[in-house]
Backbone as a printed PyTorch tensor [residue, N CA C, xyz], in Angstrom:
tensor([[[ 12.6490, 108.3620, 140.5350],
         [ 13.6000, 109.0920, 139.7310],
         [ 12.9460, 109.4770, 138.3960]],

        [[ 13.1180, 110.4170, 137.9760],
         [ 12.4640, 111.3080, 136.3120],
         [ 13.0980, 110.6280, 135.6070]],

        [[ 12.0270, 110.4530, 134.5960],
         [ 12.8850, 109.9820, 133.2340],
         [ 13.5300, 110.5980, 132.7040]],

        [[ 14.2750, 109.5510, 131.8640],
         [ 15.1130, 110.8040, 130.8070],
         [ 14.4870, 111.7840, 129.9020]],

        [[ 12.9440, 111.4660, 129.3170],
         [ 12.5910, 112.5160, 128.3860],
         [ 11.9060, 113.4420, 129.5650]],

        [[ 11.7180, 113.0940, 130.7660],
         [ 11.3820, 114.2220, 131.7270],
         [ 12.1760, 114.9670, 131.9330]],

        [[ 13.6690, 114.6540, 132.6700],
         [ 14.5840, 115.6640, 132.4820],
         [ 15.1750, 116.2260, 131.1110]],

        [[ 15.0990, 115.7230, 130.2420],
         [ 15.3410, 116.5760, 129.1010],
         [ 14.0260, 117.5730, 129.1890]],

        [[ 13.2860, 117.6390, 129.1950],
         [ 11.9150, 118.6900, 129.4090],
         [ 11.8230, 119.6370, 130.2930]],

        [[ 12.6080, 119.2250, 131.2160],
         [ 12.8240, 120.3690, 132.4060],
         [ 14.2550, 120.9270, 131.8330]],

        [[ 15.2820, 120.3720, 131.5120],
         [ 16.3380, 120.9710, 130.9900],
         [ 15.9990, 122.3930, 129.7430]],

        [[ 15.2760, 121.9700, 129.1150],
         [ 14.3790, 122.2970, 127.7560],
         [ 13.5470, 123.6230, 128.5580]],

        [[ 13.1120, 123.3970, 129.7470],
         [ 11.9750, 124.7000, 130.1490],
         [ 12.9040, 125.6310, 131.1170]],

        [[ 14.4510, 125.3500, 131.7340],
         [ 14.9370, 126.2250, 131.7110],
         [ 16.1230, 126.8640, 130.5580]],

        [[ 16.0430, 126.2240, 129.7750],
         [ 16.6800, 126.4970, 128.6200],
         [ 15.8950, 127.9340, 128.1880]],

        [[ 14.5540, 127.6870, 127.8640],
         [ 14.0100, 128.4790, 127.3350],
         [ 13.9400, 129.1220, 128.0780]],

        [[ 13.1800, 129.4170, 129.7630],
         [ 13.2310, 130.0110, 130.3700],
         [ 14.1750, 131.2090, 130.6390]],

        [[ 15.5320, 131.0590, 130.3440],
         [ 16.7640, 131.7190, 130.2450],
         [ 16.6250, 132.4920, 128.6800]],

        [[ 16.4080, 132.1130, 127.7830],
         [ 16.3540, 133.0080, 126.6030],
         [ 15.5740, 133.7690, 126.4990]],

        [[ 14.2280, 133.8050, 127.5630],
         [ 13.3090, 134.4170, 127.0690],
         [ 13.4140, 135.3010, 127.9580]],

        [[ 13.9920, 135.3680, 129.4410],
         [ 14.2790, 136.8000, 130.3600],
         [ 15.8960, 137.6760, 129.8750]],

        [[ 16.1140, 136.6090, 129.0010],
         [ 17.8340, 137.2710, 128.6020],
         [ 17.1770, 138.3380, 126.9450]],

        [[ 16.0300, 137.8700, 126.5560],
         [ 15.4820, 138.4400, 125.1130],
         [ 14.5190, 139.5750, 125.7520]],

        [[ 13.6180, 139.5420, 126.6090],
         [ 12.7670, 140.5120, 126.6400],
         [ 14.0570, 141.4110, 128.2580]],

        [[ 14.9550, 141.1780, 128.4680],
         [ 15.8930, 142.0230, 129.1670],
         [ 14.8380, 141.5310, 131.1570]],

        [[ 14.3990, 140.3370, 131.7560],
         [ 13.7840, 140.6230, 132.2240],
         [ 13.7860, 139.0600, 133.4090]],

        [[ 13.4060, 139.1950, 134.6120],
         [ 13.5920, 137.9130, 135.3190],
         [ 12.0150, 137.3770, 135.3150]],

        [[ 11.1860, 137.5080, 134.5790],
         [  9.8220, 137.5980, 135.1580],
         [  9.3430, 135.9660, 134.8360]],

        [[ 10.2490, 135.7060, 133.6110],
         [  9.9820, 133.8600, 133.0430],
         [ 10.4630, 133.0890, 134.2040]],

        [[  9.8570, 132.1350, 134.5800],
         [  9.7510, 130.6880, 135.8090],
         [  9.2230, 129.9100, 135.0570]],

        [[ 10.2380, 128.7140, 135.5640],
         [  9.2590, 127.5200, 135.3290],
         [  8.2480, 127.4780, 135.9810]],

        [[  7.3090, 126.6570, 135.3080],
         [  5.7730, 126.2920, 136.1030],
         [  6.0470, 124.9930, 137.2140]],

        [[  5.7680, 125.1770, 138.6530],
         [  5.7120, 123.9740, 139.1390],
         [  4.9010, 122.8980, 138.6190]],

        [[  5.8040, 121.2750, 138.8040],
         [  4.7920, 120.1530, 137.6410],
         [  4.2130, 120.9560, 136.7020]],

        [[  5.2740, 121.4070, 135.6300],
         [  5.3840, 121.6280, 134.5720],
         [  3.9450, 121.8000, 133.8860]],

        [[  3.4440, 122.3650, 133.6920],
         [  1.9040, 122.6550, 133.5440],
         [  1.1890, 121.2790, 133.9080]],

        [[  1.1300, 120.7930, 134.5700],
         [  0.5560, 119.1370, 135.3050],
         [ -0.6020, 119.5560, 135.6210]],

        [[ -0.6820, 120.8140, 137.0440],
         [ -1.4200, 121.2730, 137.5760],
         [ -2.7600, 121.2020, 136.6530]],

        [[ -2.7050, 122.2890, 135.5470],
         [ -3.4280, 122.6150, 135.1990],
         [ -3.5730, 122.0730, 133.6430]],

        [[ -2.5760, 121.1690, 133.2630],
         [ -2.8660, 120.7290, 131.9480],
         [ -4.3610, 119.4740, 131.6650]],

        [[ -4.4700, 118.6590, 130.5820],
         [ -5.0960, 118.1450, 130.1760],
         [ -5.5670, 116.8600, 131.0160]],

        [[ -5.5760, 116.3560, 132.3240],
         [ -6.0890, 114.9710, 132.8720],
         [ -6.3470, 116.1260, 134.0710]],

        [[ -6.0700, 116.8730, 134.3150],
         [ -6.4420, 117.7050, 135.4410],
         [ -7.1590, 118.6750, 135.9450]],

        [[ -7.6210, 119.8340, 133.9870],
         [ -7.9440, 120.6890, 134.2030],
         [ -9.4670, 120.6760, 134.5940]],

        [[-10.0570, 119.8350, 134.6250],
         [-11.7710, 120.0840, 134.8900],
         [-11.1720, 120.0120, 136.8200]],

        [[-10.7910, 119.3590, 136.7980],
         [-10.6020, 119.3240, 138.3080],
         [-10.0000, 120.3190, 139.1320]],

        [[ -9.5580, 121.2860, 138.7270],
         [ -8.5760, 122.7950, 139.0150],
         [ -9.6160, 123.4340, 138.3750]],

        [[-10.7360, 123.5890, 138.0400],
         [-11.1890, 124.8730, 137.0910],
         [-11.4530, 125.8220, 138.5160]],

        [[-11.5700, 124.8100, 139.4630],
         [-12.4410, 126.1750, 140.7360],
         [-11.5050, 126.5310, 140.8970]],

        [[ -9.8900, 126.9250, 140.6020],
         [ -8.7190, 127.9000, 140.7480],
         [ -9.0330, 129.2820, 140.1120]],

        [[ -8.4780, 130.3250, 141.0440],
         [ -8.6000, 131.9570, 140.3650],
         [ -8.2040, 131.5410, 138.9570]],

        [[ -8.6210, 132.4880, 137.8730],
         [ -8.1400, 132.9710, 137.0910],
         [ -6.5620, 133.1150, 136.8440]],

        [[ -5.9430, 133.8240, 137.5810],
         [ -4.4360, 134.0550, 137.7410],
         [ -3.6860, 132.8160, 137.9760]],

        [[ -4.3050, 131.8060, 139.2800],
         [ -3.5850, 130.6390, 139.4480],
         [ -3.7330, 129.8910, 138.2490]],

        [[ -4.7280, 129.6530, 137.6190],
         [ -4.5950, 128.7000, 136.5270],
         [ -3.5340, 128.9360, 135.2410]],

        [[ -3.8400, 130.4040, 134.9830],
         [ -2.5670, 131.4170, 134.4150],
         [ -1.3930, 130.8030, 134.3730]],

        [[ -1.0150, 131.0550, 135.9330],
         [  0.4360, 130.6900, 136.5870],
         [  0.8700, 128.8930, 136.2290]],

        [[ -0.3890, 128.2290, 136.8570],
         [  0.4470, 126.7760, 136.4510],
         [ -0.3640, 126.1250, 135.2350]],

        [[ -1.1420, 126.9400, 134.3530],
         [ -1.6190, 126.0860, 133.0460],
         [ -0.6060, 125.9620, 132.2330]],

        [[  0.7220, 126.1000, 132.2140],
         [  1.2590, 125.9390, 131.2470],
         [  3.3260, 125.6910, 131.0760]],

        [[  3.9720, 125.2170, 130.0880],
         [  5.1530, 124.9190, 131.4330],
         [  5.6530, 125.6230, 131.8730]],

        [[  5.7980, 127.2180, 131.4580],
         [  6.4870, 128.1430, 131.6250],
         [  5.3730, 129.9050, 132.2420]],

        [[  6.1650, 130.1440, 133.6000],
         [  5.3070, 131.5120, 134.0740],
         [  6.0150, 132.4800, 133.2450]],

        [[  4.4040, 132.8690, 132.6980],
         [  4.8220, 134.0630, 132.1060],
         [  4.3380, 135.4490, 132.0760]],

        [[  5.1260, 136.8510, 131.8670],
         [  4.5650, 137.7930, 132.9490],
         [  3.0880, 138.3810, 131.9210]],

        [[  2.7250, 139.2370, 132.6300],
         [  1.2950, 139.8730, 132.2020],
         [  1.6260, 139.9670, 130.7280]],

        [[  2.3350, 140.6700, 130.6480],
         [  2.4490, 141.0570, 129.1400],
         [  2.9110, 140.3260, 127.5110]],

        [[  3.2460, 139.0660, 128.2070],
         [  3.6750, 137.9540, 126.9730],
         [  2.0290, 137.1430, 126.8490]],

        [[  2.0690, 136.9520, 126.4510],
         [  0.2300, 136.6140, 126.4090],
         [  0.2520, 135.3790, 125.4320]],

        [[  1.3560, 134.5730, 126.0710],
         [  1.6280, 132.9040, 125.5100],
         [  1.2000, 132.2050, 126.4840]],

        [[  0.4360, 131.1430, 126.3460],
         [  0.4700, 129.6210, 126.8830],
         [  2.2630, 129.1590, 126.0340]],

        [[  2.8110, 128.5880, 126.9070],
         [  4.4160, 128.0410, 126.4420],
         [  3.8440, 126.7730, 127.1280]],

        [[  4.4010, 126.0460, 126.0710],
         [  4.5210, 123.9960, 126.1800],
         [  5.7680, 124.0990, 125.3240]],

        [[  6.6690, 123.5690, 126.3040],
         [  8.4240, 122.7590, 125.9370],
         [  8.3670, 121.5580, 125.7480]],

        [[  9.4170, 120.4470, 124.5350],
         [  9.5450, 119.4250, 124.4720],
         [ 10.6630, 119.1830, 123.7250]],

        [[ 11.4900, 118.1250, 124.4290],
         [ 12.4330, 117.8390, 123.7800],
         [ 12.8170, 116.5710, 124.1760]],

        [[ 13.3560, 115.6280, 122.5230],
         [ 13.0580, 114.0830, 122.4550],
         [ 14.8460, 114.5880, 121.5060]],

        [[ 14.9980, 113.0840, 121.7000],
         [ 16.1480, 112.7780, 121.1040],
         [ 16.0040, 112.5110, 119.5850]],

        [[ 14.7060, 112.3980, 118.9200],
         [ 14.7350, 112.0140, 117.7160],
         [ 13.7380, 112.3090, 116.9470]],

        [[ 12.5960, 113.1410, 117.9990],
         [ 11.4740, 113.4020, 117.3120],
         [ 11.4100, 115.3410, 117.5130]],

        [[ 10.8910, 115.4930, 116.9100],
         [  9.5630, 115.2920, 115.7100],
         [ 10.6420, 114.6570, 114.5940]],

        [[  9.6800, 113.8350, 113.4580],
         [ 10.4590, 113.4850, 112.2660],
         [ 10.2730, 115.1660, 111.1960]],

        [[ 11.4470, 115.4310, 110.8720],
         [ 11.5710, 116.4110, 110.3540],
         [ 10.7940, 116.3260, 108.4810]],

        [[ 11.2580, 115.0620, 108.1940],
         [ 10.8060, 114.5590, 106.9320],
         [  9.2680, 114.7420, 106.4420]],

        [[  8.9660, 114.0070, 108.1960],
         [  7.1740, 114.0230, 107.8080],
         [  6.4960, 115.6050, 108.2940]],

        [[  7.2690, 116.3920, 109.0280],
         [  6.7340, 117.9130, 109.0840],
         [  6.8100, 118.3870, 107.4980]],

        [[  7.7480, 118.3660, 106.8370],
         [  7.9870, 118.5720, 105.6970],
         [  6.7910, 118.5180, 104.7950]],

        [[  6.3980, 117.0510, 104.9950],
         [  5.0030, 116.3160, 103.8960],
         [  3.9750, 116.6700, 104.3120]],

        [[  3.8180, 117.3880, 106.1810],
         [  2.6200, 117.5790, 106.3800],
         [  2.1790, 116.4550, 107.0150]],

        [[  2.9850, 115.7520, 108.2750],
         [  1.7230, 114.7470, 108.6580],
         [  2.7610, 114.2980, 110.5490]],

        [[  3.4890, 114.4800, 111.1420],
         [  4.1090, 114.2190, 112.1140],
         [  2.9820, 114.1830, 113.4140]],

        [[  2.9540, 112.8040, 113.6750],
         [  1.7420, 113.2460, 115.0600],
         [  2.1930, 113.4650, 116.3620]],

        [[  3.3800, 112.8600, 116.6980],
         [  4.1920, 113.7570, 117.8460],
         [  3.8930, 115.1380, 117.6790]],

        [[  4.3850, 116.4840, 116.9080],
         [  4.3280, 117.6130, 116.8650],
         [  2.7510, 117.6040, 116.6100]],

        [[  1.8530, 116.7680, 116.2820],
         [  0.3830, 116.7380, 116.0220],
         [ -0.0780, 117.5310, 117.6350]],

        [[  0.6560, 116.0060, 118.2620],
         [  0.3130, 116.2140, 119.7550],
         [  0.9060, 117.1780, 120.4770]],

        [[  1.7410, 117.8740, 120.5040],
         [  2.1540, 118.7130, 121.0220],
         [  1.6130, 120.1400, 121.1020]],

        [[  1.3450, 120.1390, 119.6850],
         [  0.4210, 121.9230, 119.0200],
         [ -0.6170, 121.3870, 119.3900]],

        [[ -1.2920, 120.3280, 119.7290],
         [ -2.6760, 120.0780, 120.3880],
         [ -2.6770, 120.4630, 121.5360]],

        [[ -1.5550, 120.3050, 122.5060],
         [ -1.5510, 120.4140, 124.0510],
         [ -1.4400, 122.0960, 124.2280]],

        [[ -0.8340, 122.5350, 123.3650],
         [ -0.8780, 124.0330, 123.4050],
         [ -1.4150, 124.5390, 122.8810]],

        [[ -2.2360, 124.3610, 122.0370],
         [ -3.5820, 124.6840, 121.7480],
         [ -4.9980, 124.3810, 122.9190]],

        [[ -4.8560, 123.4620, 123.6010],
         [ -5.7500, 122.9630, 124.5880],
         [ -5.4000, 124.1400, 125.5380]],

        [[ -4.4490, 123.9590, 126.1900],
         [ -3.9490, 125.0750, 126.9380],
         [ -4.3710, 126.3420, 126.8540]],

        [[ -3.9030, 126.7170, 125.9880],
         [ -4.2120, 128.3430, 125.1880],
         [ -5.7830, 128.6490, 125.5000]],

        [[ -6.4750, 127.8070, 124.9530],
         [ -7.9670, 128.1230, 124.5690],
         [ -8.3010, 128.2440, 126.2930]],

        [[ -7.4280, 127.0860, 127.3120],
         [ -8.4590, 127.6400, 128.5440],
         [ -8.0750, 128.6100, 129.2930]],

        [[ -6.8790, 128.7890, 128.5020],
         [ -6.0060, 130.2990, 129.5870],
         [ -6.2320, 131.6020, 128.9140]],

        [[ -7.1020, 131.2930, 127.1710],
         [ -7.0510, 132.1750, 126.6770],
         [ -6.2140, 133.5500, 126.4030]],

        [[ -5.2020, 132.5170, 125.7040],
         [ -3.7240, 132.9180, 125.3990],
         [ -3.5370, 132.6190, 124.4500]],

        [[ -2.4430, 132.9530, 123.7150],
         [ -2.0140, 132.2940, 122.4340],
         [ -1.2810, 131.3540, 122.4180]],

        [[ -1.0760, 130.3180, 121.7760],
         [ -0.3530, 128.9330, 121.9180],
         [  1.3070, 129.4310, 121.4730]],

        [[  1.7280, 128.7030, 121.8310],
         [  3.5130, 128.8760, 121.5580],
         [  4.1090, 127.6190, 122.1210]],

        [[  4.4650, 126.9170, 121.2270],
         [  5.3510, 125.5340, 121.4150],
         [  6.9950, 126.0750, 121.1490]],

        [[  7.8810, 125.2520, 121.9430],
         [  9.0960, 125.0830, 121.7110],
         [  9.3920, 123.6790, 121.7050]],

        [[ 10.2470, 123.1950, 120.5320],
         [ 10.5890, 121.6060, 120.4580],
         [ 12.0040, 121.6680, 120.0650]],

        [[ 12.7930, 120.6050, 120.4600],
         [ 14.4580, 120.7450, 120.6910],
         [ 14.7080, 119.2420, 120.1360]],

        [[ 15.3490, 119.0230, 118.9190],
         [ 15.3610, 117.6810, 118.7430],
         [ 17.2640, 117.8860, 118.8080]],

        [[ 17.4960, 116.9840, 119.3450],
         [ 18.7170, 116.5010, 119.3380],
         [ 19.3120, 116.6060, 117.8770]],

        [[ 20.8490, 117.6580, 117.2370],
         [ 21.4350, 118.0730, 116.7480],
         [ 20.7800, 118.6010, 115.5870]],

        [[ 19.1750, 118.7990, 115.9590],
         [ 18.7260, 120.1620, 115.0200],
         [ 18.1540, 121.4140, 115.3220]],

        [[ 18.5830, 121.2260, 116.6470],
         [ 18.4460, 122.8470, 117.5080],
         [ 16.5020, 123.0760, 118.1500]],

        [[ 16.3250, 124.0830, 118.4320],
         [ 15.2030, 124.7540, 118.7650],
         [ 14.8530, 125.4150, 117.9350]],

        [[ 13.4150, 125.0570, 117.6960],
         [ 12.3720, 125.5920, 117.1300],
         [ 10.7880, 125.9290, 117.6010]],

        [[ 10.3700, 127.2770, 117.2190],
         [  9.2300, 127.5330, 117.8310],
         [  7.7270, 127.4440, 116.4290]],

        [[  6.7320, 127.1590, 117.4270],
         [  5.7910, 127.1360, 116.3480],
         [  4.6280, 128.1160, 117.2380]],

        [[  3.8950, 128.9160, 116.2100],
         [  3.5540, 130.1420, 116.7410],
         [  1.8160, 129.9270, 115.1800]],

        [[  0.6710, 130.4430, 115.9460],
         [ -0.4130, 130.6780, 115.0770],
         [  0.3050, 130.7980, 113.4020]],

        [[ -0.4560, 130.6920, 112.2010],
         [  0.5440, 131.0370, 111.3870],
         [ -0.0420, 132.2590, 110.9480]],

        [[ -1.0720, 132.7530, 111.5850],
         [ -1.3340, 134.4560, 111.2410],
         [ -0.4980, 135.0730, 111.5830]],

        [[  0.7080, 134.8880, 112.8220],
         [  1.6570, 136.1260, 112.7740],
         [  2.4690, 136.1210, 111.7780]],

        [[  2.5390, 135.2240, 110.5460],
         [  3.5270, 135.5330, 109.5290],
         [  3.5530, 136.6790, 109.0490]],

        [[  2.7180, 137.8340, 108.5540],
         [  2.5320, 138.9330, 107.8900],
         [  4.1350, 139.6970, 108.5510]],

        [[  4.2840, 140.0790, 109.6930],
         [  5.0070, 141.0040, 110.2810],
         [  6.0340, 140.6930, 110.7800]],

        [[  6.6620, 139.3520, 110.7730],
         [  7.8430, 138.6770, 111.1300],
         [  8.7160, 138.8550, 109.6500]],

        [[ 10.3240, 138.5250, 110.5000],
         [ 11.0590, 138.9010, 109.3860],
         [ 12.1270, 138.0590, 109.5980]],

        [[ 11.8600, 137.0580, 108.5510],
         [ 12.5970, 135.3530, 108.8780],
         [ 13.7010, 135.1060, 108.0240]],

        [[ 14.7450, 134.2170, 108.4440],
         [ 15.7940, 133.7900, 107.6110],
         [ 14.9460, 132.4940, 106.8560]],

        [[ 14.3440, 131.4280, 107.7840],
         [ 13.9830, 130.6540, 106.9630],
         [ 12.8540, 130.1180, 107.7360]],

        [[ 11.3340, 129.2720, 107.3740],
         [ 10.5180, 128.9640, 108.3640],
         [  9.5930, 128.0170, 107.4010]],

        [[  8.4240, 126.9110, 107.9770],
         [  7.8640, 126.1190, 107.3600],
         [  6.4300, 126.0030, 107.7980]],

        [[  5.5600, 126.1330, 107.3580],
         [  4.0420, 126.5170, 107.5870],
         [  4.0510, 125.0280, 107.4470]],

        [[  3.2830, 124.5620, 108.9660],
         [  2.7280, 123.4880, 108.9110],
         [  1.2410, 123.4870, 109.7880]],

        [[  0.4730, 122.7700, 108.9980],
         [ -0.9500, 123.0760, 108.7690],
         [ -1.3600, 124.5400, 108.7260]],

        [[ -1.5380, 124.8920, 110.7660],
         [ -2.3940, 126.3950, 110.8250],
         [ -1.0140, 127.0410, 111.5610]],

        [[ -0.1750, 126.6730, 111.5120],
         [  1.3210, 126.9850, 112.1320],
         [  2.4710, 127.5660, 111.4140]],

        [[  3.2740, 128.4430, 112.0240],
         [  4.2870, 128.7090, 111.5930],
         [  5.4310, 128.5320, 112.4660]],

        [[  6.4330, 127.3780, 112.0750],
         [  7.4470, 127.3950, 112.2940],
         [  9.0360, 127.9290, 112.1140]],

        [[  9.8930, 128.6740, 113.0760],
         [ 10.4410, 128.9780, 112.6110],
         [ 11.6130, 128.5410, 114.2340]],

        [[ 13.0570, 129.1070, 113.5600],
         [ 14.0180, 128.6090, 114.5240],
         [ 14.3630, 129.7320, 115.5260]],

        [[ 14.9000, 129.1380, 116.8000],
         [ 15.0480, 129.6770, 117.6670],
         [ 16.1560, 131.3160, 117.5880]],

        [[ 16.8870, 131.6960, 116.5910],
         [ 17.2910, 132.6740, 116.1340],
         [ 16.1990, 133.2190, 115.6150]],

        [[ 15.4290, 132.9570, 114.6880],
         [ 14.9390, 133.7170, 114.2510],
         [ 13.2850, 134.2700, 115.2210]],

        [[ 13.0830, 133.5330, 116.5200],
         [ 12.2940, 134.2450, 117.2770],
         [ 12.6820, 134.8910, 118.0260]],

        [[ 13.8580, 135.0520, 118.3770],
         [ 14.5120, 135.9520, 118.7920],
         [ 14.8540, 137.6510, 118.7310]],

        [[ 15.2560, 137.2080, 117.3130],
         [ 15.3290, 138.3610, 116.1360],
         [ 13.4550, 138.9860, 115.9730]],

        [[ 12.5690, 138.7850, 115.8750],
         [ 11.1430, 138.8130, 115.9940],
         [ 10.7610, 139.4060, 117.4380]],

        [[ 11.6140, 138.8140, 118.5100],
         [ 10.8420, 139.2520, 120.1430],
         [  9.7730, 140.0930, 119.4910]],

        [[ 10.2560, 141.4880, 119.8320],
         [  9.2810, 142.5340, 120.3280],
         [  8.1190, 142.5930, 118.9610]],

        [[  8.3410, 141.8030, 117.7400],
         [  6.8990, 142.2860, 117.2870],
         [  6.1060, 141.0380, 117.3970]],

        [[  6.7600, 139.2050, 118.0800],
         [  5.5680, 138.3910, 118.3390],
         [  5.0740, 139.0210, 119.9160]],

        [[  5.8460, 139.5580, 121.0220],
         [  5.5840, 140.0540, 122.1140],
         [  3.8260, 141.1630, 121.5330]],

        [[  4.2210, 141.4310, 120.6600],
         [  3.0980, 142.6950, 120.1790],
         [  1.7690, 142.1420, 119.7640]],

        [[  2.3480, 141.4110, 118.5340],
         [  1.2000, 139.8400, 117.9720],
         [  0.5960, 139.5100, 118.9400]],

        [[  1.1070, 138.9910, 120.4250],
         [  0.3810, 138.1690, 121.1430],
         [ -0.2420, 139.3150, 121.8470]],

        [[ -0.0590, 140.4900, 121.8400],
         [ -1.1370, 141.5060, 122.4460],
         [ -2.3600, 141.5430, 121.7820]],

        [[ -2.1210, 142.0270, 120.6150],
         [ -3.1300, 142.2230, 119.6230],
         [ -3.7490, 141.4540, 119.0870]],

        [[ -3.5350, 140.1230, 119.2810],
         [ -3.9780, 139.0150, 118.2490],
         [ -4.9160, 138.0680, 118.8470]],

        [[ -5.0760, 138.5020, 120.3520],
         [ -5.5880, 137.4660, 121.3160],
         [ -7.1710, 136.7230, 120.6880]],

        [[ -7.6680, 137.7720, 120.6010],
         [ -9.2120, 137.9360, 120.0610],
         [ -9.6120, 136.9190, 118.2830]],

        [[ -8.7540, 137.0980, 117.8040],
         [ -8.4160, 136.3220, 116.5620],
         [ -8.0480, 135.0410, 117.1180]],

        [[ -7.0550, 135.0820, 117.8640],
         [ -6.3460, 133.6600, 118.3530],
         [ -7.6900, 133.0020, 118.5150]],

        [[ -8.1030, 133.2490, 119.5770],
         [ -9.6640, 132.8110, 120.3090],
         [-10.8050, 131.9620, 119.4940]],

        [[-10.8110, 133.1370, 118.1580],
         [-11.7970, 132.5930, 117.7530],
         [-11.2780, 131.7760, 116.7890]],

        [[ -9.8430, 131.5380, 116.3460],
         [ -9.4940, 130.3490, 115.5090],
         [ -9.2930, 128.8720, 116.1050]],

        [[ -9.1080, 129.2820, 117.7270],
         [ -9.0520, 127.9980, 118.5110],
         [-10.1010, 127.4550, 118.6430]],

        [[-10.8860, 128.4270, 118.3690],
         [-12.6760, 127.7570, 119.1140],
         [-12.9960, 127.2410, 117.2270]],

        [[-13.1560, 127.5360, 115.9240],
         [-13.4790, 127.1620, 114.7810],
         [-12.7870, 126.5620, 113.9160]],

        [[-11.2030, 126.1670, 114.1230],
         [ -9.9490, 125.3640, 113.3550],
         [-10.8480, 124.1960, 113.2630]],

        [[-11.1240, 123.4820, 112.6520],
         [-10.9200, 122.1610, 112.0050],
         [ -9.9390, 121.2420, 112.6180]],

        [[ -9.2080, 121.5840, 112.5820],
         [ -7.1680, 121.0560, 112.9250],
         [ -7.3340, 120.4470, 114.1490]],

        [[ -7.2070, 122.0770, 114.4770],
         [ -7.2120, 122.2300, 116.0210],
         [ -8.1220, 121.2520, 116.6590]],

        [[ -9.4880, 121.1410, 116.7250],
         [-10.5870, 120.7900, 117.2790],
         [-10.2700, 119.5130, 117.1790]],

        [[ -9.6680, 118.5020, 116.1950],
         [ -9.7340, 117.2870, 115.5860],
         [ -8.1920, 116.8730, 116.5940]],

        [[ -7.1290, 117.6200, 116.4030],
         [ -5.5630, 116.8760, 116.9400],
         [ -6.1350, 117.1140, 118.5390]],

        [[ -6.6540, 118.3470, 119.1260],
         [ -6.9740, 117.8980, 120.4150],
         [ -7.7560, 116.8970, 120.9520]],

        [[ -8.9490, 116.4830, 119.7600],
         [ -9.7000, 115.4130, 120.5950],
         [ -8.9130, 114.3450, 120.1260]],

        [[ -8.0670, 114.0530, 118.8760],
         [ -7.2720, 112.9860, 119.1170],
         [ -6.5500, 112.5990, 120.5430]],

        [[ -5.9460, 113.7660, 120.6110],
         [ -5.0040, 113.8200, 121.9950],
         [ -5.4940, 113.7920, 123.3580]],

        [[ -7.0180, 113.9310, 123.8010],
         [ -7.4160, 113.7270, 124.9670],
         [ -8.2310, 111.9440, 124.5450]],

        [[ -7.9940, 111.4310, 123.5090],
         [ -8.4260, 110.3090, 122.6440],
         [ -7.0420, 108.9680, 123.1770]],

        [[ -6.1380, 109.6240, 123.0950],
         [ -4.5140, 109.0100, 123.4150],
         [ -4.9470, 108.6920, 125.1630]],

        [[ -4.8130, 110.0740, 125.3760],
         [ -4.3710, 110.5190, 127.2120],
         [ -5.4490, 109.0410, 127.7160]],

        [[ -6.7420, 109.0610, 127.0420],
         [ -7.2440, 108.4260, 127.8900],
         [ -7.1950, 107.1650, 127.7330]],

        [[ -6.3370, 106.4920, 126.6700],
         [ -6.4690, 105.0360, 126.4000],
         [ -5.3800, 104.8440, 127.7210]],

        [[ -3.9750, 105.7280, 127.6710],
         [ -2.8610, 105.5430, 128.4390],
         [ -3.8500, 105.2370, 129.9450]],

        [[ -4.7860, 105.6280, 130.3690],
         [ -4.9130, 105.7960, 131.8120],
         [ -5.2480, 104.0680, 132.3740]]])
């Protein structure tokens, strides 16, 4: 039987799943079978001999069509992320999370896009924080190389992060491959994965 923060995660990836074919007008969003499992972080050297496209399809939790040019990783906990310590700059749950979609991203060579759902403070997405220039926010919080903002207000944004993630791929790329951040919370996080094994 799934745990509870498993089914909250699958609840969470058709949650989103549903906003994001009801926002771009479109059925093309699926969940990923085993939720990017396939192709995530204890697995991916072992799947690399998959096409191109298949790895696409299950690197990440959510299928997404040609033209959204996100790696999507969903999560949702009853109490985390601590909102306090995003605030100060230091939460390693959300550490780990923008690590896993950042890991992701770099091998699907996509842009990272997290969604996190904490129990009675709604959905929020965190997105490169270079697309800030052209977004047009009620309210949002730059944490580290990230920009966070709430699930209204990516909404309100669709069609120009849909655009961002066209245009931005090449930038994305080379900030995933030279971040500091980045390079450091992922090897923390394949640092974790492997004590757990």
């Amino acid at each position: 039987m799934p745990s509870k923060s498993k089914n909250k995660g699958n609840t969470l990836e058709r949650e989103m799943r549903d906003v994001l074919n009801a926002t771009y007008e479109t059925e093309e969003f699926a969940r990923t079978p085993s939720s990017g499992a396939i192709m995530g972080l204890s697995n991916y050297k072992k799947n690399q001999g998959l096409s191109a496209s298949t790895r696409t399809i299950l690197g990440s939790d959510l299928i997404c069509p040609d033209w959204f040019k996100f790696s999507v990783e969903c999560k949702w906990y009853a109490d985390k992320p601590n909102y306090a310590q995003i605030i100060k700059g230091a939460d390693t749950d959300l550490d780990g999370w923008l690590a896993e979609a950042c890991f992701d991203a770099r091998n699907l060579e996509l842009n990272p896009l997290l969604f996190f759902k904490t129990n009675r403070k709604g959905v929020h997405a965190a997105l490169p924080a270079f697309f800030w220039p052209r977004l047009q926010m009620t309210c949002h919080l730059r944490y580290y190389e990230f920009l966070i903002i709430g699930i209204d207000d990516f909404v309100n944004n669709a069609e120009v992060i849909k655009d961002e993630g066209e245009t931005s791929i090449r930038q994305t790329l080379e900030w995933l491959d030279r971040s500091e951040w980045v390079n450091q919370a992922i090897c923390t996080m394949q640092t974790k994965k492997g004590k757990k094994r």
